Amino acid sequence: MERLRPIMDLEANDLMLFAKVVDEGSFSRAADKVGLPKSTVSRRIATLESHLGERLLLRTTRKLTVTDFGHSVLEHAHQVSAEVAAAQQLAQHRQVEPSGRLRVSMPGDFASAVLGGMMAAFMRKYPQVTLEVDLTPRRVDLVGENFDLALRMGELGDDATLAARLVARFSVGLYASPGYIAEHGMPSEPEALMEHEGLRILTRTGEPQRWTLTRGEQRWEGVVPGRAVANSPELLMRLARAGAGIAAVTDHFAMPHVRDGELVPVLQDWMQPETDCWAVFPGRRLMPARTRVFLDALAAQFSAPECHAVKQKLQDEKEKARPRAA
C-alpha cells in the first residue's frame, strides 16, 4: 500500500518530458525543445523515477540508455503525448470552426418575440453547431444540467460558479386595451392604479412584482390589486389586449399591439426601471468556441444599428400614442 501512494502523484507532464528526452536522445536537446533548463528536466525525470519506484534511464557522460522498465513506460508516455496533441488540434479546429451541441436556456416569450431571427442566422453561419434551446421559465442549474448558457431577465443572484455578461436593457411601460380604458378610465396618477385591475408578473419568490414609477424627483411604489399573476409577460399582454386589466411589460413586446390599436400606453409621463437581460454561463477559463460565438451573436443583435433603430421607433410610437391636450 505504501508504494501506491506516490504513484497517485504521477504527473502526465513528466511522462511527456520523459518521452521527449528519449526521442531527442539527450537531456540537453530535450531541454532546448521544451524551453526548460537542463537541470529542471533532469530533476523532473528523477522525480518521475522516484514516483514509479524504478529507474527509467541509465546515464553516463557519453550515453543515455533506456531500461527495460523505461521502454514499457515509454509506450504509455507516447500515448499520453499523442492524446494531448490530438486534444490541442481539436481545440484549435473548434476555435476556427465551432461545432458540437450548444445547450441554451431562455424565457420562451423572449425567444419568440426577439431572438427567432438571430438564432436562425446563427444556425446558417455555424452549420456544425447543433442548437438545443430550453424555454423553461425556471432557472436551470447550468453546471448540474450541463447547459452552456442561459438568458436571464432582471437581477442576478450570487453564484461563484457562474459568470455573466449584460447583453441588453429593455424599457418597460404600462399598457391596457382601449376597451378597458373606456370602461374604467385612464389613471392620471400612480395612486389611481390602486382602483384598477393589475396584471402582474410572478417573481421567483412566488409573490407579485411591485410596480415602481418615477417622474423627476417623484416616486411611487406599490402592489396593484389584481386577480391574475403569471410568470409569462406574453400571457399578461394577451390578457391586457383582451381587456382584463393593466399590464407592465417591455415596450419592445407591446409596441406592435399599440400600432395595431389593441393596446394604449398608461401613465406615459412616469418611468419604470429598465429590465436587464443577462447571458449567464459557467465561470470557466476556457469557453467552448460554440458558446463564445453565440455570445458574440447576442451582443451583435442588441448593438447593431437595426436595434438602435427599433429603440427609436419604439419612442416614436409611444410619443404618437400620447394623448394630446385639447
mmCIF file of C-alpha atoms in Angstrom:
data_model
loop_
_atom_site.group_PDB
_atom_site.id
_atom_site.type_symbol
_atom_site.label_atom_id
_atom_site.label_comp_id
_atom_site.label_asym_id
_atom_site.label_seq_id
_atom_site.Cartn_x
_atom_site.Cartn_y
_atom_site.Cartn_z
ATOM 1 C CA MET A 1 0.000 0.000 0.000
ATOM 2 C CA GLU A 2 2.893 2.399 0.714
ATOM 3 C CA ARG A 3 4.105 2.008 -2.892
ATOM 4 C CA LEU A 4 0.738 3.102 -4.317
ATOM 5 C CA ARG A 5 0.625 6.461 -2.617
ATOM 6 C CA PRO A 6 3.448 8.201 -4.542
ATOM 7 C CA ILE A 7 2.197 6.757 -7.850
ATOM 8 C CA MET A 8 -1.019 8.686 -7.266
ATOM 9 C CA ASP A 9 1.111 11.847 -7.605
ATOM 10 C CA LEU A 10 2.298 10.917 -11.101
ATOM 11 C CA GLU A 11 2.373 13.937 -13.434
ATOM 12 C CA ALA A 12 1.344 13.490 -17.069
ATOM 13 C CA ASN A 13 3.685 16.363 -17.974
ATOM 14 C CA ASP A 14 6.619 14.410 -16.565
ATOM 15 C CA LEU A 15 5.680 11.392 -18.672
ATOM 16 C CA MET A 16 5.679 13.572 -21.780
ATOM 17 C CA LEU A 17 9.006 15.074 -20.743
ATOM 18 C CA PHE A 18 10.454 11.568 -20.368
ATOM 19 C CA ALA A 19 9.277 10.708 -23.905
ATOM 20 C CA LYS A 20 10.892 13.911 -25.200
ATOM 21 C CA VAL A 21 14.235 13.023 -23.573
ATOM 22 C CA VAL A 22 14.222 9.549 -25.119
ATOM 23 C CA ASP A 23 13.145 10.823 -28.546
ATOM 24 C CA GLU A 24 15.830 13.536 -28.578
ATOM 25 C CA GLY A 25 18.487 11.201 -27.184
ATOM 26 C CA SER A 26 19.766 13.645 -24.578
ATOM 27 C CA PHE A 27 18.678 15.874 -21.724
ATOM 28 C CA SER A 28 20.222 18.940 -23.351
ATOM 29 C CA ARG A 29 18.322 18.634 -26.645
ATOM 30 C CA ALA A 30 15.091 17.821 -24.830
ATOM 31 C CA ALA A 31 15.555 20.876 -22.592
ATOM 32 C CA ASP A 32 16.061 23.089 -25.666
ATOM 33 C CA LYS A 33 12.906 21.704 -27.306
ATOM 34 C CA VAL A 34 10.648 22.351 -24.325
ATOM 35 C CA GLY A 35 12.313 25.595 -23.252
ATOM 36 C CA LEU A 36 13.392 24.454 -19.781
ATOM 37 C CA PRO A 37 16.798 24.423 -18.092
ATOM 38 C CA LYS A 38 18.599 21.097 -18.352
ATOM 39 C CA SER A 39 18.730 20.892 -14.555
ATOM 40 C CA THR A 40 14.937 21.172 -14.367
ATOM 41 C CA VAL A 41 14.478 18.391 -16.915
ATOM 42 C CA SER A 42 16.904 16.153 -15.024
ATOM 43 C CA ARG A 43 15.200 16.850 -11.711
ATOM 44 C CA ARG A 44 11.703 16.104 -13.078
ATOM 45 C CA ILE A 45 12.840 12.802 -14.615
ATOM 46 C CA ALA A 46 14.394 11.865 -11.289
ATOM 47 C CA THR A 47 11.115 12.706 -9.553
ATOM 48 C CA LEU A 48 9.231 10.558 -12.070
ATOM 49 C CA GLU A 49 11.554 7.628 -11.373
ATOM 50 C CA SER A 50 11.049 8.138 -7.647
ATOM 51 C CA HIS A 51 7.266 8.052 -8.048
ATOM 52 C CA LEU A 52 7.423 4.920 -10.197
ATOM 53 C CA GLY A 53 9.933 3.221 -7.933
ATOM 54 C CA GLU A 54 12.342 2.155 -10.700
ATOM 55 C CA ARG A 55 14.984 3.635 -12.968
ATOM 56 C CA LEU A 56 13.869 4.661 -16.437
ATOM 57 C CA LEU A 57 17.229 5.790 -17.789
ATOM 58 C CA LEU A 58 20.838 4.897 -17.245
ATOM 59 C CA ARG A 59 23.032 7.956 -17.680
ATOM 60 C CA THR A 60 26.732 8.234 -18.331
ATOM 61 C CA THR A 61 28.771 11.136 -19.635
ATOM 62 C CA ARG A 62 28.623 9.688 -23.154
ATOM 63 C CA LYS A 63 25.483 7.604 -23.349
ATOM 64 C CA LEU A 64 21.827 7.578 -22.380
ATOM 65 C CA THR A 65 20.278 4.085 -22.108
ATOM 66 C CA VAL A 66 16.603 3.273 -21.600
ATOM 67 C CA THR A 67 15.972 0.469 -19.101
ATOM 68 C CA ASP A 68 13.548 -2.375 -19.800
ATOM 69 C CA PHE A 69 11.097 -0.764 -17.429
ATOM 70 C CA GLY A 70 11.719 2.553 -19.189
ATOM 71 C CA HIS A 71 10.730 1.039 -22.537
ATOM 72 C CA SER A 72 7.461 -0.177 -21.015
ATOM 73 C CA VAL A 73 6.731 3.256 -19.561
ATOM 74 C CA LEU A 74 7.779 4.938 -22.821
ATOM 75 C CA GLU A 75 4.896 3.311 -24.677
ATOM 76 C CA HIS A 76 2.412 4.897 -22.272
ATOM 77 C CA ALA A 77 4.289 8.200 -22.338
ATOM 78 C CA HIS A 78 3.972 8.326 -26.133
ATOM 79 C CA GLN A 79 0.238 7.612 -25.822
ATOM 80 C CA VAL A 80 -0.148 10.499 -23.383
ATOM 81 C CA SER A 81 1.776 12.811 -25.742
ATOM 82 C CA ALA A 82 -0.381 11.729 -28.680
ATOM 83 C CA GLU A 83 -3.621 12.295 -26.754
ATOM 84 C CA VAL A 84 -2.508 15.766 -25.655
ATOM 85 C CA ALA A 85 -1.528 16.666 -29.227
ATOM 86 C CA ALA A 86 -4.884 15.408 -30.503
ATOM 87 C CA ALA A 87 -6.724 17.465 -27.881
ATOM 88 C CA GLN A 88 -4.766 20.563 -28.875
ATOM 89 C CA GLN A 89 -5.552 20.030 -32.546
ATOM 90 C CA LEU A 90 -9.237 19.531 -31.717
ATOM 91 C CA ALA A 91 -9.294 22.737 -29.670
ATOM 92 C CA GLN A 92 -7.591 24.685 -32.463
ATOM 93 C CA HIS A 93 -10.058 23.339 -35.008
ATOM 94 C CA ARG A 94 -13.024 24.225 -32.818
ATOM 95 C CA GLN A 95 -11.731 27.765 -32.497
ATOM 96 C CA VAL A 96 -11.728 28.006 -36.286
ATOM 97 C CA GLU A 97 -14.965 26.101 -36.879
ATOM 98 C CA PRO A 98 -17.260 25.964 -33.805
ATOM 99 C CA SER A 99 -19.090 22.673 -33.531
ATOM 100 C CA GLY A 100 -20.991 20.421 -31.163
ATOM 101 C CA ARG A 101 -24.194 20.747 -29.162
ATOM 102 C CA LEU A 102 -24.958 24.174 -27.710
ATOM 103 C CA ARG A 103 -27.475 23.974 -24.860
ATOM 104 C CA VAL A 104 -29.185 27.295 -24.125
ATOM 105 C CA SER A 105 -31.947 28.143 -21.664
ATOM 106 C CA MET A 106 -34.049 31.276 -22.141
ATOM 107 C CA PRO A 107 -37.552 32.622 -21.436
ATOM 108 C CA GLY A 108 -39.990 31.437 -24.098
ATOM 109 C CA ASP A 109 -41.561 34.871 -24.574
ATOM 110 C CA PHE A 110 -38.176 36.441 -25.162
ATOM 111 C CA ALA A 111 -37.089 33.762 -27.617
ATOM 112 C CA SER A 112 -40.169 34.049 -29.809
ATOM 113 C CA ALA A 113 -40.514 37.821 -29.723
ATOM 114 C CA VAL A 114 -36.871 38.893 -30.022
ATOM 115 C CA LEU A 115 -34.402 36.140 -30.890
ATOM 116 C CA GLY A 116 -36.017 33.946 -33.535
ATOM 117 C CA GLY A 117 -34.303 35.676 -36.444
ATOM 118 C CA MET A 118 -30.965 35.886 -34.660
ATOM 119 C CA MET A 119 -30.937 32.147 -33.891
ATOM 120 C CA ALA A 120 -31.840 31.270 -37.480
ATOM 121 C CA ALA A 121 -28.936 33.403 -38.744
ATOM 122 C CA PHE A 122 -26.637 31.758 -36.181
ATOM 123 C CA MET A 123 -27.569 28.285 -37.438
ATOM 124 C CA ARG A 124 -26.850 29.283 -41.033
ATOM 125 C CA LYS A 125 -23.467 30.732 -40.115
ATOM 126 C CA TYR A 126 -22.348 27.770 -37.973
ATOM 127 C CA PRO A 127 -23.633 24.572 -39.605
ATOM 128 C CA GLN A 128 -21.503 22.372 -37.324
ATOM 129 C CA VAL A 129 -23.285 23.629 -34.178
ATOM 130 C CA THR A 130 -26.459 21.882 -33.004
ATOM 131 C CA LEU A 131 -28.633 24.391 -31.138
ATOM 132 C CA GLU A 132 -30.699 22.949 -28.288
ATOM 133 C CA VAL A 133 -32.963 25.610 -26.741
ATOM 134 C CA ASP A 134 -34.851 25.044 -23.499
ATOM 135 C CA LEU A 135 -37.706 27.518 -22.972
ATOM 136 C CA THR A 136 -38.483 26.641 -19.385
ATOM 137 C CA PRO A 137 -39.333 29.629 -17.134
ATOM 138 C CA ARG A 138 -37.353 28.123 -14.225
ATOM 139 C CA ARG A 139 -33.740 28.979 -13.530
ATOM 140 C CA VAL A 140 -31.843 25.926 -14.655
ATOM 141 C CA ASP A 141 -28.715 24.623 -12.936
ATOM 142 C CA LEU A 142 -26.191 25.362 -15.686
ATOM 143 C CA VAL A 143 -23.438 23.169 -14.279
ATOM 144 C CA GLY A 144 -25.588 20.340 -12.924
ATOM 145 C CA GLU A 145 -27.774 20.143 -16.035
ATOM 146 C CA ASN A 146 -24.936 20.697 -18.497
ATOM 147 C CA PHE A 147 -26.149 23.944 -20.074
ATOM 148 C CA ASP A 148 -23.675 26.123 -21.934
ATOM 149 C CA LEU A 149 -25.551 29.391 -21.462
ATOM 150 C CA ALA A 150 -28.769 30.863 -20.086
ATOM 151 C CA LEU A 151 -30.513 34.171 -20.712
ATOM 152 C CA ARG A 152 -31.972 35.687 -17.568
ATOM 153 C CA MET A 153 -34.000 38.823 -17.021
ATOM 154 C CA GLY A 154 -33.695 41.172 -14.082
ATOM 155 C CA GLU A 155 -31.375 40.881 -11.113
ATOM 156 C CA LEU A 156 -28.930 38.014 -10.759
ATOM 157 C CA GLY A 157 -28.243 36.026 -7.624
ATOM 158 C CA ASP A 158 -24.759 35.424 -6.244
ATOM 159 C CA ASP A 159 -23.160 32.269 -7.632
ATOM 160 C CA ALA A 160 -19.383 31.936 -7.657
ATOM 161 C CA THR A 161 -19.552 29.115 -10.224
ATOM 162 C CA LEU A 162 -21.121 31.363 -12.881
ATOM 163 C CA ALA A 163 -20.085 34.364 -14.941
ATOM 164 C CA ALA A 164 -22.446 36.850 -16.591
ATOM 165 C CA ARG A 165 -22.484 39.362 -19.411
ATOM 166 C CA LEU A 166 -25.073 42.107 -19.865
ATOM 167 C CA VAL A 167 -26.421 41.792 -23.408
ATOM 168 C CA ALA A 168 -29.463 44.107 -23.465
ATOM 169 C CA ARG A 169 -31.545 46.558 -21.477
ATOM 170 C CA PHE A 170 -35.273 46.972 -22.134
ATOM 171 C CA SER A 171 -37.582 49.835 -21.221
ATOM 172 C CA VAL A 172 -40.862 48.929 -19.512
ATOM 173 C CA GLY A 173 -44.287 50.537 -19.733
ATOM 174 C CA LEU A 174 -47.867 50.128 -18.550
ATOM 175 C CA TYR A 175 -50.435 49.088 -21.149
ATOM 176 C CA ALA A 176 -54.151 48.363 -21.347
ATOM 177 C CA SER A 177 -56.717 47.850 -24.083
ATOM 178 C CA PRO A 178 -58.789 50.793 -25.368
ATOM 179 C CA GLY A 179 -61.895 48.913 -24.216
ATOM 180 C CA TYR A 180 -60.601 48.596 -20.669
ATOM 181 C CA ILE A 181 -59.717 52.304 -20.532
ATOM 182 C CA ALA A 182 -63.146 53.240 -21.921
ATOM 183 C CA GLU A 183 -64.820 51.208 -19.177
ATOM 184 C CA HIS A 184 -62.562 52.009 -16.202
ATOM 185 C CA GLY A 185 -60.988 55.334 -17.144
ATOM 186 C CA MET A 186 -57.364 56.353 -17.715
ATOM 187 C CA PRO A 187 -55.344 56.706 -14.484
ATOM 188 C CA SER A 188 -53.909 60.208 -14.127
ATOM 189 C CA GLU A 189 -51.585 59.441 -11.175
ATOM 190 C CA PRO A 190 -49.916 56.236 -9.977
ATOM 191 C CA GLU A 191 -52.085 56.162 -6.852
ATOM 192 C CA ALA A 192 -55.113 55.741 -9.110
ATOM 193 C CA LEU A 193 -53.733 52.338 -10.152
ATOM 194 C CA MET A 194 -54.963 51.010 -6.812
ATOM 195 C CA GLU A 195 -58.505 51.356 -8.198
ATOM 196 C CA HIS A 196 -57.675 49.243 -11.255
ATOM 197 C CA GLU A 197 -57.028 45.612 -12.137
ATOM 198 C CA GLY A 198 -53.299 44.898 -12.305
ATOM 199 C CA LEU A 199 -51.897 42.102 -14.451
ATOM 200 C CA ARG A 200 -48.736 41.276 -12.533
ATOM 201 C CA ILE A 201 -45.606 39.270 -13.201
ATOM 202 C CA LEU A 202 -44.804 36.473 -10.761
ATOM 203 C CA THR A 203 -41.403 36.851 -9.087
ATOM 204 C CA ARG A 204 -39.036 33.986 -8.209
ATOM 205 C CA THR A 205 -40.228 34.215 -4.587
ATOM 206 C CA GLY A 206 -43.784 33.452 -5.668
ATOM 207 C CA GLU A 207 -45.036 36.972 -4.944
ATOM 208 C CA PRO A 208 -46.493 39.513 -7.406
ATOM 209 C CA GLN A 209 -43.896 42.050 -8.525
ATOM 210 C CA ARG A 210 -44.161 45.517 -7.041
ATOM 211 C CA TRP A 211 -44.525 48.343 -9.520
ATOM 212 C CA THR A 212 -42.140 51.274 -9.147
ATOM 213 C CA LEU A 213 -42.834 54.502 -11.029
ATOM 214 C CA THR A 214 -40.781 57.690 -11.078
ATOM 215 C CA ARG A 215 -41.234 61.151 -12.581
ATOM 216 C CA GLY A 216 -38.382 63.522 -11.874
ATOM 217 C CA GLU A 217 -37.962 63.517 -8.095
ATOM 218 C CA GLN A 218 -41.333 61.869 -7.531
ATOM 219 C CA ARG A 219 -41.508 58.157 -6.777
ATOM 220 C CA TRP A 220 -44.404 55.752 -6.288
ATOM 221 C CA GLU A 221 -44.197 52.073 -5.374
ATOM 222 C CA GLY A 222 -46.885 49.530 -4.655
ATOM 223 C CA VAL A 223 -48.548 46.217 -5.444
ATOM 224 C CA VAL A 224 -51.516 46.964 -7.652
ATOM 225 C CA PRO A 225 -54.539 44.784 -6.821
ATOM 226 C CA GLY A 226 -55.414 42.157 -9.362
ATOM 227 C CA ARG A 227 -56.592 38.592 -9.849
ATOM 228 C CA ALA A 228 -54.040 37.495 -12.485
ATOM 229 C CA VAL A 229 -50.408 36.723 -11.716
ATOM 230 C CA ALA A 230 -48.187 34.866 -14.206
ATOM 231 C CA ASN A 231 -44.514 34.241 -14.993
ATOM 232 C CA SER A 232 -45.132 34.972 -18.670
ATOM 233 C CA PRO A 233 -45.131 38.571 -19.955
ATOM 234 C CA GLU A 234 -46.658 37.269 -23.187
ATOM 235 C CA LEU A 235 -49.675 35.905 -21.308
ATOM 236 C CA LEU A 236 -50.094 39.138 -19.332
ATOM 237 C CA MET A 237 -50.040 41.099 -22.570
ATOM 238 C CA ARG A 238 -52.681 38.812 -24.077
ATOM 239 C CA LEU A 239 -54.879 39.382 -21.038
ATOM 240 C CA ALA A 240 -54.366 43.134 -21.352
ATOM 241 C CA ARG A 241 -55.336 43.054 -25.034
ATOM 242 C CA ALA A 242 -58.493 41.168 -24.066
ATOM 243 C CA GLY A 243 -59.476 43.933 -21.619
ATOM 244 C CA ALA A 244 -58.601 42.127 -18.377
ATOM 245 C CA GLY A 245 -56.535 44.938 -16.839
ATOM 246 C CA ILE A 246 -53.300 46.942 -16.940
ATOM 247 C CA ALA A 247 -50.025 45.097 -17.540
ATOM 248 C CA ALA A 248 -46.396 46.132 -17.050
ATOM 249 C CA VAL A 249 -44.444 44.718 -19.994
ATOM 250 C CA THR A 250 -41.411 45.721 -22.037
ATOM 251 C CA ASP A 251 -42.086 48.309 -24.706
ATOM 252 C CA HIS A 252 -40.457 46.009 -27.247
ATOM 253 C CA PHE A 253 -43.240 43.453 -26.747
ATOM 254 C CA ALA A 254 -46.074 45.943 -26.533
ATOM 255 C CA MET A 255 -45.407 48.345 -29.418
ATOM 256 C CA PRO A 256 -46.672 46.118 -32.262
ATOM 257 C CA HIS A 257 -50.023 45.922 -30.472
ATOM 258 C CA VAL A 258 -50.037 49.683 -29.865
ATOM 259 C CA ARG A 259 -49.605 50.178 -33.619
ATOM 260 C CA ASP A 260 -52.486 47.775 -34.248
ATOM 261 C CA GLY A 261 -54.739 49.661 -31.827
ATOM 262 C CA GLU A 262 -55.003 46.727 -29.409
ATOM 263 C CA LEU A 263 -53.146 48.461 -26.556
ATOM 264 C CA VAL A 264 -52.668 52.011 -25.339
ATOM 265 C CA PRO A 265 -49.886 53.269 -23.014
ATOM 266 C CA VAL A 266 -50.864 54.152 -19.458
ATOM 267 C CA LEU A 267 -49.164 56.880 -17.360
ATOM 268 C CA GLN A 268 -46.598 57.669 -20.045
ATOM 269 C CA ASP A 269 -45.111 60.535 -18.023
ATOM 270 C CA TRP A 270 -43.988 58.054 -15.372
ATOM 271 C CA MET A 271 -40.960 55.808 -15.843
ATOM 272 C CA GLN A 272 -40.410 52.256 -14.676
ATOM 273 C CA PRO A 273 -36.995 50.656 -14.040
ATOM 274 C CA GLU A 274 -35.496 49.085 -17.125
ATOM 275 C CA THR A 275 -35.153 45.298 -17.313
ATOM 276 C CA ASP A 276 -31.678 43.887 -17.848
ATOM 277 C CA CYS A 277 -31.058 40.805 -19.961
ATOM 278 C CA TRP A 278 -28.028 38.779 -18.869
ATOM 279 C CA ALA A 279 -26.186 35.943 -20.559
ATOM 280 C CA VAL A 280 -25.045 33.595 -17.787
ATOM 281 C CA PHE A 281 -22.531 30.802 -18.309
ATOM 282 C CA PRO A 282 -20.249 28.543 -16.243
ATOM 283 C CA GLY A 283 -17.337 30.617 -14.987
ATOM 284 C CA ARG A 284 -14.579 28.550 -16.513
ATOM 285 C CA ARG A 285 -11.422 29.924 -18.067
ATOM 286 C CA LEU A 286 -11.705 28.028 -21.356
ATOM 287 C CA MET A 287 -15.037 28.757 -23.014
ATOM 288 C CA PRO A 288 -16.071 26.454 -25.891
ATOM 289 C CA ALA A 289 -15.978 28.197 -29.249
ATOM 290 C CA ARG A 290 -19.685 27.482 -29.829
ATOM 291 C CA THR A 291 -20.577 29.394 -26.644
ATOM 292 C CA ARG A 292 -18.247 32.258 -27.471
ATOM 293 C CA VAL A 293 -19.680 32.827 -30.953
ATOM 294 C CA PHE A 294 -23.246 32.621 -29.607
ATOM 295 C CA LEU A 295 -22.394 35.312 -27.052
ATOM 296 C CA ASP A 296 -20.918 37.421 -29.834
ATOM 297 C CA ALA A 297 -24.107 36.944 -31.873
ATOM 298 C CA LEU A 298 -26.215 38.102 -28.927
ATOM 299 C CA ALA A 299 -24.046 41.181 -28.453
ATOM 300 C CA ALA A 300 -24.281 41.979 -32.159
ATOM 301 C CA GLN A 301 -28.054 41.548 -32.075
ATOM 302 C CA PHE A 302 -28.522 44.236 -29.435
ATOM 303 C CA SER A 303 -25.780 46.642 -30.509
ATOM 304 C CA ALA A 304 -26.455 46.696 -34.243
ATOM 305 C CA PRO A 305 -27.798 49.860 -35.922
ATOM 306 C CA GLU A 306 -31.028 47.978 -36.564
ATOM 307 C CA CYS A 307 -31.542 47.545 -32.832
ATOM 308 C CA HIS A 308 -30.970 51.251 -32.169
ATOM 309 C CA ALA A 309 -33.447 51.993 -34.951
ATOM 310 C CA VAL A 310 -36.014 49.771 -33.208
ATOM 311 C CA LYS A 311 -35.496 51.673 -29.939
ATOM 312 C CA GLN A 312 -36.040 54.980 -31.708
ATOM 313 C CA LYS A 313 -39.137 53.611 -33.391
ATOM 314 C CA LEU A 314 -40.490 52.497 -30.014
ATOM 315 C CA GLN A 315 -40.018 56.014 -28.651
ATOM 316 C CA ASP A 316 -41.731 57.474 -31.694
ATOM 317 C CA GLU A 317 -44.670 55.086 -31.342
ATOM 318 C CA LYS A 318 -45.088 55.922 -27.655
ATOM 319 C CA GLU A 319 -44.986 59.625 -28.445
ATOM 320 C CA LYS A 320 -47.548 59.139 -31.191
ATOM 321 C CA ALA A 321 -49.841 57.325 -28.769
ATOM 322 C CA ARG A 322 -49.564 60.073 -26.129
ATOM 323 C CA PRO A 323 -52.921 61.837 -25.571
ATOM 324 C CA ARG A 324 -52.909 65.417 -26.870
ATOM 325 C CA ALA A 325 -54.255 68.327 -24.885
ATOM 326 C CA ALA A 326 -57.437 69.784 -26.276
#
